[in-house]
Amino acid sequence: MLKRKQHTFFSVFLILMGLCFMGFGIFRGETAVLFEKAINICLECIGIG
């Protein structure tokens, strides 16, 4: 029972850490950079870029 509780706590901790890092990235304005890279990758994948 304790091991399952530790696993749940660790999972919630990792989710919260991920959300904090996402918020930090959005706060720094890296959303535009992310979308630009996503567009470039897609164009390269289909052979246009």
A tleap script that builds the chain and sets N, CA, C and O, in Angstrom:
source leaprc.protein.ff14SB
mol = sequence {
  NMET LEU LYS ARG LYS GLN HIE THR PHE PHE
  SER VAL PHE LEU ILE LEU MET GLY LEU CYS
  PHE MET GLY PHE GLY ILE PHE ARG GLY GLU
  THR ALA VAL LEU PHE GLU LYS ALA ILE ASN
  ILE CYS LEU GLU CYS ILE GLY ILE CGLY
}
set mol.1.N position { 0.828 -1.195 0.000 }
set mol.1.CA position { 0.000 0.000 0.000 }
set mol.1.C position { 0.866 1.251 0.000 }
set mol.1.O position { 0.573 2.219 -0.701 }
set mol.2.N position { 1.935 1.225 0.790 }
set mol.2.CA position { 2.820 2.390 0.876 }
set mol.2.C position { 3.523 2.620 -0.456 }
set mol.2.O position { 3.692 3.763 -0.881 }
set mol.3.N position { 3.938 1.522 -1.128 }
set mol.3.CA position { 4.624 1.667 -2.402 }
set mol.3.C position { 3.701 2.294 -3.446 }
set mol.3.O position { 4.147 3.118 -4.245 }
set mol.4.N position { 2.428 1.918 -3.449 }
set mol.4.CA position { 1.465 2.497 -4.380 }
set mol.4.C position { 1.252 3.972 -4.073 }
set mol.4.O position { 1.113 4.780 -4.992 }
set mol.5.N position { 1.225 4.326 -2.821 }
set mol.5.CA position { 1.046 5.724 -2.429 }
set mol.5.C position { 2.255 6.551 -2.847 }
set mol.5.O position { 2.103 7.692 -3.284 }
set mol.6.N position { 3.442 5.995 -2.718 }
set mol.6.CA position { 4.653 6.692 -3.140 }
set mol.6.C position { 4.656 6.864 -4.653 }
set mol.6.O position { 5.072 7.906 -5.161 }
set mol.7.N position { 4.196 5.849 -5.372 }
set mol.7.CA position { 4.135 5.913 -6.834 }
set mol.7.C position { 3.169 7.022 -7.262 }
set mol.7.O position { 3.476 7.791 -8.173 }
set mol.8.N position { 2.023 7.106 -6.619 }
set mol.8.CA position { 1.042 8.150 -6.940 }
set mol.8.C position { 1.607 9.526 -6.635 }
set mol.8.O position { 1.460 10.452 -7.434 }
set mol.9.N position { 2.249 9.664 -5.487 }
set mol.9.CA position { 2.837 10.950 -5.128 }
set mol.9.C position { 3.899 11.357 -6.147 }
set mol.9.O position { 3.952 12.516 -6.559 }
set mol.10.N position { 4.736 10.416 -6.552 }
set mol.10.CA position { 5.785 10.712 -7.530 }
set mol.10.C position { 5.172 11.095 -8.876 }
set mol.10.O position { 5.675 11.996 -9.548 }
set mol.11.N position { 4.102 10.427 -9.274 }
set mol.11.CA position { 3.445 10.755 -10.545 }
set mol.11.C position { 2.857 12.160 -10.514 }
set mol.11.O position { 3.011 12.919 -11.470 }
set mol.12.N position { 2.196 12.504 -9.441 }
set mol.12.CA position { 1.608 13.837 -9.308 }
set mol.12.C position { 2.715 14.886 -9.272 }
set mol.12.O position { 2.575 15.960 -9.857 }
set mol.13.N position { 3.801 14.582 -8.595 }
set mol.13.CA position { 4.936 15.500 -8.536 }
set mol.13.C position { 5.492 15.760 -9.933 }
set mol.13.O position { 5.775 16.906 -10.279 }
set mol.14.N position { 5.651 14.712 -10.740 }
set mol.14.CA position { 6.177 14.882 -12.101 }
set mol.14.C position { 5.223 15.678 -12.984 }
set mol.14.O position { 5.656 16.498 -13.792 }
set mol.15.N position { 3.926 15.433 -12.826 }
set mol.15.CA position { 2.946 16.202 -13.602 }
set mol.15.C position { 3.016 17.677 -13.232 }
set mol.15.O position { 2.991 18.539 -14.111 }
set mol.16.N position { 3.101 17.971 -11.942 }
set mol.16.CA position { 3.190 19.368 -11.506 }
set mol.16.C position { 4.484 20.026 -11.989 }
set mol.16.O position { 4.485 21.199 -12.360 }
set mol.17.N position { 5.574 19.276 -11.984 }
set mol.17.CA position { 6.837 19.815 -12.499 }
set mol.17.C position { 6.716 20.133 -13.985 }
set mol.17.O position { 7.197 21.171 -14.439 }
set mol.18.N position { 6.076 19.245 -14.743 }
set mol.18.CA position { 5.871 19.485 -16.168 }
set mol.18.C position { 5.027 20.715 -16.423 }
set mol.18.O position { 5.329 21.509 -17.314 }
set mol.19.N position { 3.970 20.874 -15.645 }
set mol.19.CA position { 3.115 22.048 -15.793 }
set mol.19.C position { 3.872 23.328 -15.431 }
set mol.19.O position { 3.693 24.358 -16.080 }
set mol.20.N position { 4.709 23.265 -14.408 }
set mol.20.CA position { 5.514 24.440 -14.026 }
set mol.20.C position { 6.477 24.817 -15.153 }
set mol.20.O position { 6.624 25.997 -15.471 }
set mol.21.N position { 7.122 23.839 -15.749 }
set mol.21.CA position { 8.053 24.135 -16.840 }
set mol.21.C position { 7.315 24.657 -18.070 }
set mol.21.O position { 7.826 25.531 -18.771 }
set mol.22.N position { 6.119 24.132 -18.339 }
set mol.22.CA position { 5.334 24.658 -19.450 }
set mol.22.C position { 4.944 26.103 -19.191 }
set mol.22.O position { 5.023 26.939 -20.091 }
set mol.23.N position { 4.525 26.404 -17.970 }
set mol.23.CA position { 4.168 27.777 -17.620 }
set mol.23.C position { 5.358 28.702 -17.720 }
set mol.23.O position { 5.230 29.838 -18.178 }
set mol.24.N position { 6.506 28.232 -17.300 }
set mol.24.CA position { 7.724 29.036 -17.382 }
set mol.24.C position { 8.088 29.326 -18.832 }
set mol.24.O position { 8.499 30.440 -19.158 }
set mol.25.N position { 7.939 28.329 -19.704 }
set mol.25.CA position { 8.221 28.527 -21.123 }
set mol.25.C position { 7.259 29.511 -21.757 }
set mol.25.O position { 7.663 30.359 -22.553 }
set mol.26.N position { 5.984 29.400 -21.406 }
set mol.26.CA position { 4.992 30.339 -21.929 }
set mol.26.C position { 5.284 31.738 -21.405 }
set mol.26.O position { 5.184 32.707 -22.156 }
set mol.27.N position { 5.640 31.860 -20.139 }
set mol.27.CA position { 5.963 33.147 -19.545 }
set mol.27.C position { 7.148 33.802 -20.249 }
set mol.27.O position { 7.185 35.025 -20.384 }
set mol.28.N position { 8.108 33.007 -20.694 }
set mol.28.CA position { 9.281 33.545 -21.383 }
set mol.28.C position { 9.013 33.846 -22.859 }
set mol.28.O position { 9.884 34.379 -23.546 }
set mol.29.N position { 7.825 33.512 -23.351 }
set mol.29.CA position { 7.454 33.799 -24.730 }
set mol.29.C position { 8.011 32.813 -25.736 }
set mol.29.O position { 8.245 33.172 -26.890 }
set mol.30.N position { 8.222 31.598 -25.324 }
set mol.30.CA position { 8.804 30.601 -26.211 }
set mol.30.C position { 7.761 29.858 -27.033 }
set mol.30.O position { 8.091 28.924 -27.764 }
set mol.31.N position { 6.514 30.267 -26.916 }
set mol.31.CA position { 5.457 29.606 -27.678 }
set mol.31.C position { 5.649 29.834 -29.177 }
set mol.31.O position { 5.477 28.914 -29.977 }
set mol.32.N position { 6.004 31.060 -29.552 }
set mol.32.CA position { 6.209 31.371 -30.973 }
set mol.32.C position { 7.379 30.566 -31.540 }
set mol.32.O position { 7.313 30.081 -32.670 }
set mol.33.N position { 8.427 30.428 -30.770 }
set mol.33.CA position { 9.589 29.650 -31.213 }
set mol.33.C position { 9.198 28.193 -31.408 }
set mol.33.O position { 9.620 27.548 -32.368 }
set mol.34.N position { 8.400 27.690 -30.502 }
set mol.34.CA position { 7.946 26.300 -30.588 }
set mol.34.C position { 7.139 26.062 -31.860 }
set mol.34.O position { 7.370 25.081 -32.566 }
set mol.35.N position { 6.187 26.959 -32.157 }
set mol.35.CA position { 5.367 26.792 -33.354 }
set mol.35.C position { 6.209 26.947 -34.622 }
set mol.35.O position { 5.978 26.242 -35.604 }
set mol.36.N position { 7.178 27.859 -34.612 }
set mol.36.CA position { 8.052 28.036 -35.771 }
set mol.36.C position { 8.850 26.763 -36.038 }
set mol.36.O position { 8.976 26.333 -37.184 }
set mol.37.N position { 9.380 26.172 -34.994 }
set mol.37.CA position { 10.128 24.923 -35.169 }
set mol.37.C position { 9.215 23.798 -35.631 }
set mol.37.O position { 9.617 22.971 -36.449 }
set mol.38.N position { 7.993 23.757 -35.118 }
set mol.38.CA position { 7.049 22.717 -35.532 }
set mol.38.C position { 6.717 22.843 -37.010 }
set mol.38.O position { 6.630 21.838 -37.715 }
set mol.39.N position { 6.532 24.070 -37.486 }
set mol.39.CA position { 6.244 24.278 -38.907 }
set mol.39.C position { 7.427 23.854 -39.756 }
set mol.39.O position { 7.249 23.192 -40.778 }
set mol.40.N position { 8.629 24.225 -39.350 }
set mol.40.CA position { 9.822 23.859 -40.115 }
set mol.40.C position { 10.022 22.357 -40.171 }
set mol.40.O position { 10.395 21.814 -41.211 }
set mol.41.N position { 9.781 21.695 -39.074 }
set mol.41.CA position { 9.937 20.240 -39.052 }
set mol.41.C position { 8.938 19.596 -39.996 }
set mol.41.O position { 9.283 18.671 -40.731 }
set mol.42.N position { 7.697 20.079 -39.981 }
set mol.42.CA position { 6.678 19.495 -40.857 }
set mol.42.C position { 7.013 19.735 -42.318 }
set mol.42.O position { 6.824 18.842 -43.144 }
set mol.43.N position { 7.507 20.921 -42.658 }
set mol.43.CA position { 7.862 21.183 -44.044 }
set mol.43.C position { 9.031 20.311 -44.477 }
set mol.43.O position { 9.076 19.859 -45.621 }
set mol.44.N position { 9.963 20.075 -43.586 }
set mol.44.CA position { 11.080 19.203 -43.908 }
set mol.44.C position { 10.622 17.756 -44.059 }
set mol.44.O position { 11.137 17.018 -44.899 }
set mol.45.N position { 9.668 17.365 -43.256 }
set mol.45.CA position { 9.185 15.981 -43.318 }
set mol.45.C position { 8.512 15.668 -44.640 }
set mol.45.O position { 8.650 14.560 -45.160 }
set mol.46.N position { 7.779 16.637 -45.195 }
set mol.46.CA position { 7.075 16.348 -46.444 }
set mol.46.C position { 7.899 16.730 -47.661 }
set mol.46.O position { 7.445 16.548 -48.791 }
set mol.47.N position { 9.101 17.257 -47.457 }
set mol.47.CA position { 10.006 17.525 -48.555 }
set mol.47.C position { 9.897 18.895 -49.168 }
set mol.47.O position { 10.522 19.146 -50.198 }
set mol.48.N position { 9.132 19.792 -48.585 }
set mol.48.CA position { 8.997 21.139 -49.129 }
set mol.48.C position { 10.088 22.054 -48.578 }
set mol.48.O position { 10.669 22.841 -49.325 }
set mol.49.N position { 10.369 21.959 -47.290 }
set mol.49.CA position { 11.287 22.897 -46.622 }
set mol.49.C position { 12.713 22.490 -46.627 }
set mol.49.O position { 13.561 23.205 -46.094 }
savepdb mol mol.pdb
quit
